[in-house]
mmCIF file of C-alpha atoms in Angstrom:
data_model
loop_
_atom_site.group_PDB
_atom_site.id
_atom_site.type_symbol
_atom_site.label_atom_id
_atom_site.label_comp_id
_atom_site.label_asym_id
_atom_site.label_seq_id
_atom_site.Cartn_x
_atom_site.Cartn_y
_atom_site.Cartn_z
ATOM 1 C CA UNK A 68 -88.145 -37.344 -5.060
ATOM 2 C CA UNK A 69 -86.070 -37.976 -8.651
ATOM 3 C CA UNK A 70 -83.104 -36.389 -9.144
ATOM 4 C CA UNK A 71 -80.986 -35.689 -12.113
ATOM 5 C CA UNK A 72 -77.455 -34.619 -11.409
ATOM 6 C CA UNK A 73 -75.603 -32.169 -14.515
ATOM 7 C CA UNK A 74 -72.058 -31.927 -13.616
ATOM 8 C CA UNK A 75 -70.819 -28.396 -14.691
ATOM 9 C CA UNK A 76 -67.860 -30.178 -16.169
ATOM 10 C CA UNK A 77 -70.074 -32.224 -18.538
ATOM 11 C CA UNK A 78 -71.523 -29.391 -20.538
ATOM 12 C CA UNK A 79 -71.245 -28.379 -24.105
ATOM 13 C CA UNK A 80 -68.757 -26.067 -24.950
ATOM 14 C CA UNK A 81 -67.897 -23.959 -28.023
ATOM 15 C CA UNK A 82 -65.257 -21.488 -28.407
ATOM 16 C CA UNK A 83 -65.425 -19.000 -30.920
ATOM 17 C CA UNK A 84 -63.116 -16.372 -29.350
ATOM 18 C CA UNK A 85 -65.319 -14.139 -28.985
ATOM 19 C CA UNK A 86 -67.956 -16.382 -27.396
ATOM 20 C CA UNK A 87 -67.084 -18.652 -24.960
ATOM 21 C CA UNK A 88 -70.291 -20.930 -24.312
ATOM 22 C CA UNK A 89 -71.269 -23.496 -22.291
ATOM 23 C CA UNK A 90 -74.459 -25.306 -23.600
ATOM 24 C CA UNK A 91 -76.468 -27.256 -20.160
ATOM 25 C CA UNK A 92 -78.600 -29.012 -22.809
ATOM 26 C CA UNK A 93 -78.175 -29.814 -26.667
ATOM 27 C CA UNK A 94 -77.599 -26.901 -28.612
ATOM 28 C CA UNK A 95 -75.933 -25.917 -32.365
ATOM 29 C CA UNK A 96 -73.367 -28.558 -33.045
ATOM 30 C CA UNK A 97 -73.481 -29.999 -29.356
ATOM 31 C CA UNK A 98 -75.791 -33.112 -29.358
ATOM 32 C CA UNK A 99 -76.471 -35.141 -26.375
ATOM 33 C CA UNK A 100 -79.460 -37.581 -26.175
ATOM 34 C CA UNK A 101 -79.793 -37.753 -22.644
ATOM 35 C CA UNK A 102 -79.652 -33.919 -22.123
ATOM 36 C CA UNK A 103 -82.323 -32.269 -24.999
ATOM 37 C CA UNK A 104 -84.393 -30.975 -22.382
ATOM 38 C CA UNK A 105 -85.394 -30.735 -18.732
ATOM 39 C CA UNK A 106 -88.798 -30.625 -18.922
ATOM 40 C CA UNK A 107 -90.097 -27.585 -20.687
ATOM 41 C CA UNK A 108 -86.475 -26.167 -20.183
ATOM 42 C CA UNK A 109 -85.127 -26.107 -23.358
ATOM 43 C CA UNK A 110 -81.544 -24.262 -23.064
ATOM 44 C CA UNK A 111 -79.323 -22.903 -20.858
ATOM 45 C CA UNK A 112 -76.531 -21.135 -22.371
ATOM 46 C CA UNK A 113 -73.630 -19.790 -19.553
ATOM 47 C CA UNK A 114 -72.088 -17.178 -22.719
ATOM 48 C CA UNK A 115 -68.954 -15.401 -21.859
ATOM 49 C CA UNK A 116 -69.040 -12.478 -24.703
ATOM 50 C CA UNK A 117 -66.067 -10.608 -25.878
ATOM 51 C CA UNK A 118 -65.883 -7.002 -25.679
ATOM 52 C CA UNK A 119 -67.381 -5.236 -28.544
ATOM 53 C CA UNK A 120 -69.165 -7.939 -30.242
ATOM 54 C CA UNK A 121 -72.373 -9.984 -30.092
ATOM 55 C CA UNK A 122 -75.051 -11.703 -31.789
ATOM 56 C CA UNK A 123 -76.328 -10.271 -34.958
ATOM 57 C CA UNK A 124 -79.836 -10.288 -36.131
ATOM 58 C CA UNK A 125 -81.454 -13.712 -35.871
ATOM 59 C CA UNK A 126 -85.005 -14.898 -35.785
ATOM 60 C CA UNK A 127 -86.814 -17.080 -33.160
ATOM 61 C CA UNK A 128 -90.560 -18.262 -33.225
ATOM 62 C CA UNK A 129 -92.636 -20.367 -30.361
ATOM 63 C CA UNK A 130 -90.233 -20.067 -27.688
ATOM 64 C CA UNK A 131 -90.363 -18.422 -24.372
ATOM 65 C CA UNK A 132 -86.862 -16.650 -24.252
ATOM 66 C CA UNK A 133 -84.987 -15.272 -20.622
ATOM 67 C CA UNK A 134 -81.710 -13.395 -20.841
ATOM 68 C CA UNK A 135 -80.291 -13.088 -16.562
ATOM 69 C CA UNK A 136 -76.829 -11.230 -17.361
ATOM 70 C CA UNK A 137 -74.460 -12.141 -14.356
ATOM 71 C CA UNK A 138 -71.853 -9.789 -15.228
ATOM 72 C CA UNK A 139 -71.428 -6.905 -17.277
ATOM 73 C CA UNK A 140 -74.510 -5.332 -19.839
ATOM 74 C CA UNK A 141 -76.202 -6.504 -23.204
ATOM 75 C CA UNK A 142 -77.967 -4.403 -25.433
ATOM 76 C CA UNK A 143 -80.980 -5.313 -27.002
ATOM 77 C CA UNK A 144 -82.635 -4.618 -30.230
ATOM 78 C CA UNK A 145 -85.326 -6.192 -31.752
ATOM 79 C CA UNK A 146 -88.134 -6.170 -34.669
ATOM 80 C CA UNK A 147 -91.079 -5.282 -32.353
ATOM 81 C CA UNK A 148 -89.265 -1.595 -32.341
ATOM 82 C CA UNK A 149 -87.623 -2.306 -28.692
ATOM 83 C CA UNK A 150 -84.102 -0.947 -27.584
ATOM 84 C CA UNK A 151 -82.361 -1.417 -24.614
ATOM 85 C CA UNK A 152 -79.379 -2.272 -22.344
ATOM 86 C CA UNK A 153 -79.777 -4.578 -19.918
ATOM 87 C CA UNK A 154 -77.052 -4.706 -17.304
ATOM 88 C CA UNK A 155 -76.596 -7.320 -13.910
ATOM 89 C CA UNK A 156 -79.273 -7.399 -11.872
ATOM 90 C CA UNK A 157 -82.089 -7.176 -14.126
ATOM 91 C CA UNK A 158 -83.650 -10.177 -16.305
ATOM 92 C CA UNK A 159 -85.450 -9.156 -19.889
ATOM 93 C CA UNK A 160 -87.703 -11.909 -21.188
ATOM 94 C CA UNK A 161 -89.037 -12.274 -25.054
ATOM 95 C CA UNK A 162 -92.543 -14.235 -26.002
ATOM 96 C CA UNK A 163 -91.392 -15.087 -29.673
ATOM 97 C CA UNK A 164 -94.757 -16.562 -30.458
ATOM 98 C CA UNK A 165 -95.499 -16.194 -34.471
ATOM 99 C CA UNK A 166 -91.956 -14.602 -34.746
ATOM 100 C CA UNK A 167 -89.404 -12.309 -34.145
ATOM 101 C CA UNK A 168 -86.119 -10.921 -34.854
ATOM 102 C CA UNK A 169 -83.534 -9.778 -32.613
ATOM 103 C CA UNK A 170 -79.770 -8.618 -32.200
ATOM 104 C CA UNK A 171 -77.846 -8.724 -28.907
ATOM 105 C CA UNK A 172 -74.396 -7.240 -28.660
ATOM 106 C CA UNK A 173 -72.027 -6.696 -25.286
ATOM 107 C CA UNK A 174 -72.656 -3.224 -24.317
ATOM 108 C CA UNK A 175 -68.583 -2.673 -23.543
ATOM 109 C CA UNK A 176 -66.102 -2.312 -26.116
ATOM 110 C CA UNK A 177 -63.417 -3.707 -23.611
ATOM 111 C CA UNK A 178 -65.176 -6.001 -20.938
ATOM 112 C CA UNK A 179 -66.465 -9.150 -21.370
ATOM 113 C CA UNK A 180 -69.728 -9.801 -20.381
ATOM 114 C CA UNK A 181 -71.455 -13.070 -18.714
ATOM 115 C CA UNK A 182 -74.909 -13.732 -19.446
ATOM 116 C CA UNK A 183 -77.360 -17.097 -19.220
ATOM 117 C CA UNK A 184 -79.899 -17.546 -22.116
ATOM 118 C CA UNK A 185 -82.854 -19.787 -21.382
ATOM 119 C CA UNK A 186 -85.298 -21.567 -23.281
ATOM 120 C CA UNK A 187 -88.794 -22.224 -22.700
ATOM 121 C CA UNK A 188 -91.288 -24.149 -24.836
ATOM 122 C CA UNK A 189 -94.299 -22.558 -24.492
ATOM 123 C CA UNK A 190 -97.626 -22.929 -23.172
ATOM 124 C CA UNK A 191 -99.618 -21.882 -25.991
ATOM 125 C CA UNK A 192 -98.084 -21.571 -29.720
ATOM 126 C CA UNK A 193 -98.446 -18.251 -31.993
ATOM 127 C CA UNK A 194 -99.223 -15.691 -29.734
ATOM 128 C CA UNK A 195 -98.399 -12.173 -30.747
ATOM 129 C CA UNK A 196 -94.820 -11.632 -30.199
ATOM 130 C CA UNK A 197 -93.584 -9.893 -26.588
ATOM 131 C CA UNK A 198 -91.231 -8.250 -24.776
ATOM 132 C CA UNK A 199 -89.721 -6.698 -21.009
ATOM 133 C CA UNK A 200 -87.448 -6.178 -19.181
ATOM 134 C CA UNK A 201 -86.395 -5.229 -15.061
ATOM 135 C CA UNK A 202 -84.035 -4.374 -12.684
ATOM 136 C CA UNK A 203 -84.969 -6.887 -9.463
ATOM 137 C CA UNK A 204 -81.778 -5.297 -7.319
ATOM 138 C CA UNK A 205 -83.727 -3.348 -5.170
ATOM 139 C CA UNK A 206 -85.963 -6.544 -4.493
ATOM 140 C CA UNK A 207 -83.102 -8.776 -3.528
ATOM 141 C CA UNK A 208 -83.009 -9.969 0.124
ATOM 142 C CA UNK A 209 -79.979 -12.189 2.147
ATOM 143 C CA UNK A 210 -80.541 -15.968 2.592
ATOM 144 C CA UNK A 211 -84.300 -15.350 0.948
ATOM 145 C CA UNK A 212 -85.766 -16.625 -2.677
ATOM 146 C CA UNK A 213 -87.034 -13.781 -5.539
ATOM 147 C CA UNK A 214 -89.235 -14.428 -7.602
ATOM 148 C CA UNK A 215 -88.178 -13.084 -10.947
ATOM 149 C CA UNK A 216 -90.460 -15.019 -13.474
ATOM 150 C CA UNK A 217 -93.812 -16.393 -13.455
ATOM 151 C CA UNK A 218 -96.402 -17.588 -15.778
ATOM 152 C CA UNK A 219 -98.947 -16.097 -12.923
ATOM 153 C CA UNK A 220 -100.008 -12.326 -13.367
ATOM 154 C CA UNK A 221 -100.933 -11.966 -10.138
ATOM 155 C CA UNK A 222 -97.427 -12.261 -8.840
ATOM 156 C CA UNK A 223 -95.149 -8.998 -8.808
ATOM 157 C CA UNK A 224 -92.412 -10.588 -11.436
ATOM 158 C CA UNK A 225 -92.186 -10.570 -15.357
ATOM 159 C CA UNK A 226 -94.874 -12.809 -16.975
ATOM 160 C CA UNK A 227 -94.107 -15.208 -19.388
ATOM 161 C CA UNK A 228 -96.359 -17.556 -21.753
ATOM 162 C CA UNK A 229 -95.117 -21.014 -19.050
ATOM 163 C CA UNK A 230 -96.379 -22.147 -15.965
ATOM 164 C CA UNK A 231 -92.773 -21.945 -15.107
ATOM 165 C CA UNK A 232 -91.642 -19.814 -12.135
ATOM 166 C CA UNK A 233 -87.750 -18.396 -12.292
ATOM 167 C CA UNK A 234 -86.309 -17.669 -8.634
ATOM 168 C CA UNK A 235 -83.000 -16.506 -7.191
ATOM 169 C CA UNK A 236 -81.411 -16.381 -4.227
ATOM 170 C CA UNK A 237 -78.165 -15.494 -2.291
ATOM 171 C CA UNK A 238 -77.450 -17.420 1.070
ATOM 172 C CA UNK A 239 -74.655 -17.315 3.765
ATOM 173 C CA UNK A 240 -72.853 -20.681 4.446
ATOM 174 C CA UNK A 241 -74.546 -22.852 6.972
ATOM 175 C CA UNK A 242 -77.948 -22.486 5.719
ATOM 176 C CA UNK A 243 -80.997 -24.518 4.992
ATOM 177 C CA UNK A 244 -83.847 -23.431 2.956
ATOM 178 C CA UNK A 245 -86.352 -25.268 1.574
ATOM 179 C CA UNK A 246 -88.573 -24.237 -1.633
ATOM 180 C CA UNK A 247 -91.940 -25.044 -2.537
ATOM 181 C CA UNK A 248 -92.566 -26.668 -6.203
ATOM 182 C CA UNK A 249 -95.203 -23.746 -7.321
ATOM 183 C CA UNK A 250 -97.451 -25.950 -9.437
ATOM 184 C CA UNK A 251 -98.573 -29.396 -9.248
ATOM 185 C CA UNK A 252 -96.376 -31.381 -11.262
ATOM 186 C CA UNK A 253 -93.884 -29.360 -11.942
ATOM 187 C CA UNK A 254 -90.029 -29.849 -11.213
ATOM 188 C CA UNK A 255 -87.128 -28.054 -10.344
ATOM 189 C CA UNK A 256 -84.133 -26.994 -12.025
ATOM 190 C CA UNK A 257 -81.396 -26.181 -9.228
ATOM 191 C CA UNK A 258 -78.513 -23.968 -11.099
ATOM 192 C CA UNK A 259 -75.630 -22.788 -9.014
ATOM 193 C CA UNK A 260 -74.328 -19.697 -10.104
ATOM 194 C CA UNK A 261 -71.329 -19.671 -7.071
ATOM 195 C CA UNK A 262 -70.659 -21.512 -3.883
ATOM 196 C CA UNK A 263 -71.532 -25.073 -3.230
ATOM 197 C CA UNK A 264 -75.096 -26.388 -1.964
ATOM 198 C CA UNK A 265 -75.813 -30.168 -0.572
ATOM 199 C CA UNK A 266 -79.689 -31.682 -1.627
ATOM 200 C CA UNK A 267 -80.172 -35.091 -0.087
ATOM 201 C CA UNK A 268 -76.993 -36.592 -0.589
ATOM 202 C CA UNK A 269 -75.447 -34.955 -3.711
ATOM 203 C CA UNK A 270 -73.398 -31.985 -3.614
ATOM 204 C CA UNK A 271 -73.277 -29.059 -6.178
ATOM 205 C CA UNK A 272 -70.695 -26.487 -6.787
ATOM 206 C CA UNK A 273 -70.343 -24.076 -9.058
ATOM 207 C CA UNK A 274 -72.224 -23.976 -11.868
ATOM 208 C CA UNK A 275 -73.349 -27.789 -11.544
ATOM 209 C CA UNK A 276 -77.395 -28.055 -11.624
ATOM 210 C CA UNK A 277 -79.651 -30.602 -9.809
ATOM 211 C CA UNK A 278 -83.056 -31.540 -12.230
ATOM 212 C CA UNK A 279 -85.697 -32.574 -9.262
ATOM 213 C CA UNK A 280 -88.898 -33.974 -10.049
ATOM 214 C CA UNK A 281 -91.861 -36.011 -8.490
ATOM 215 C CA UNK A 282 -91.535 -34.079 -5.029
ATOM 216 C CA UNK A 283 -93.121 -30.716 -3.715
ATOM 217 C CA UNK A 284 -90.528 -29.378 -1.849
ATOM 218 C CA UNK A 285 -86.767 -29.380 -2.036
ATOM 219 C CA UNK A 286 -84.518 -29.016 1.029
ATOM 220 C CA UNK A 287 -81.341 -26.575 0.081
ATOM 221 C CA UNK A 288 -78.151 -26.786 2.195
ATOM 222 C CA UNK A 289 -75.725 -24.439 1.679
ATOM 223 C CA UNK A 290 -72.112 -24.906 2.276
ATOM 224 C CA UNK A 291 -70.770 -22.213 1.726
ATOM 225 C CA UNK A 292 -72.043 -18.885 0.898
ATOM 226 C CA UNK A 293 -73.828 -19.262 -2.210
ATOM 227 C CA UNK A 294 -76.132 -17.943 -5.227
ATOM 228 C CA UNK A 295 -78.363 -19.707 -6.686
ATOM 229 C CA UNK A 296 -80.996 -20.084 -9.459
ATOM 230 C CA UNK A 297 -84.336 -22.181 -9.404
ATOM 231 C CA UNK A 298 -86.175 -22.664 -12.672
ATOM 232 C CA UNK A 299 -89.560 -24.660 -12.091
ATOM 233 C CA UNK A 300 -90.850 -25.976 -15.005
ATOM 234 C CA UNK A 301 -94.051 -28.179 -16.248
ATOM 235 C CA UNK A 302 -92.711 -32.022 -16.869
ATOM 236 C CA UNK A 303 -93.552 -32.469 -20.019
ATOM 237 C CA UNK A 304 -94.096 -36.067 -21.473
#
């Protein structure tokens, strides 16, 4: 097993005042050449958005796109004629594929909301442009993994265009789980949303992340209780 340890403390930031990000890989006017990409995991944004504001209309092309909100709602708008809010608890993911525009503004005019954007590059380039959305909370289960995401449309989650598989997971303190890589190859993007985990011999807190590769399981001790966020991903070359 190969590990690659991303202290939450050694992420991008920008600060806008009304968007407070944090950027896990290179992104905008962050640049760092040992963290482009994990992977086909292209970004992970942590965005803290002011009440009443947003992103405005922006294109995207070729890139598999996941919104998880953690706190608080987004609406959604987009050029394929889709409009929505999508609150905690539910993920929405977006197939740009030949292109798309879209718009996403904090569905409060007073609270902030907390949302992760993720990247994915694709498995296969200009496909028509997609979109869903749904609420997993009545799927959620104590010291147990969900499946959220999948490239397989056999499994009961939102399909994207990667053999990439998004899972998360609550767990008391004291635990030990272990996950199975779902395709050959593939490695493991450990995100800890709150709490503090141990894998081998590094500890992770809060928002600190764990890349795993060349293994096909991963051993997850928790040290206190904990949340956290898998995102298995193709290794590309």
């Amino acid at each position: 097993m190969k590990t690659i340890f991303y202290p939450a403390n050694e992420r991008g930031t920008s600060d806008h005042g009304w968007l407070k990000a944090n950027f896990s890989f290179s992104f905008a006017g962050y640049y760092h050449p040992d963290k482009v990409h994990f992977g086909a995991l292209r970004v992970l944004n942590d965005d803290i958005i002011a009440g009443g504001t947003g992103f405005g209309t922006h294109p995207h092309d070729n890139m598999e796109i996941i919104t998880i909100p953690i706190s608080g709602a987004l609406e959604h708008k987009d050029s394929m004629g889709n409009i929505g809010v999508i609150h905690a608890g539910e993920v929405q993911v977006m197939s740009a594929g030949t292109g798309v525009e879209h718009s996403e503004y904090n569905h409060s005019k007073t609270e902030a909301a907390n949302t992760l954007q993720i990247w994915l590059f694709p498995k296969f380039k200009n496909i028509a442009p997609r979109y869903d959305q749904r609420d997993f909370k009545d799927k959620f289960k104590l010291n147990e993994f969900t499946t959220l995401v999948t490239g397989d449309k056999n499994v009961d989650a939102l399909w994207i265009n990667q053999d990439a598989t998004f899972s998360i997971g609550e767990f008391e303190a004291g635990k030990s789980t272990t996950y199975e890589i779902k395709n050959a190859g593939n490695g493991a993007y450990i995100f800890v949303l709150d709490g503090s985990i141990k894998i081998g011999d590094q500890v992770l807190n809060k928002k600190d992340a764990l890349g795993v590769y060349d293994s096909t399981s991963i051993t997850i001790d928790t040290q206190v209780n904990s949340r956290i966020l898998i995102i298995d991903v193709p290794m590309l070359q």
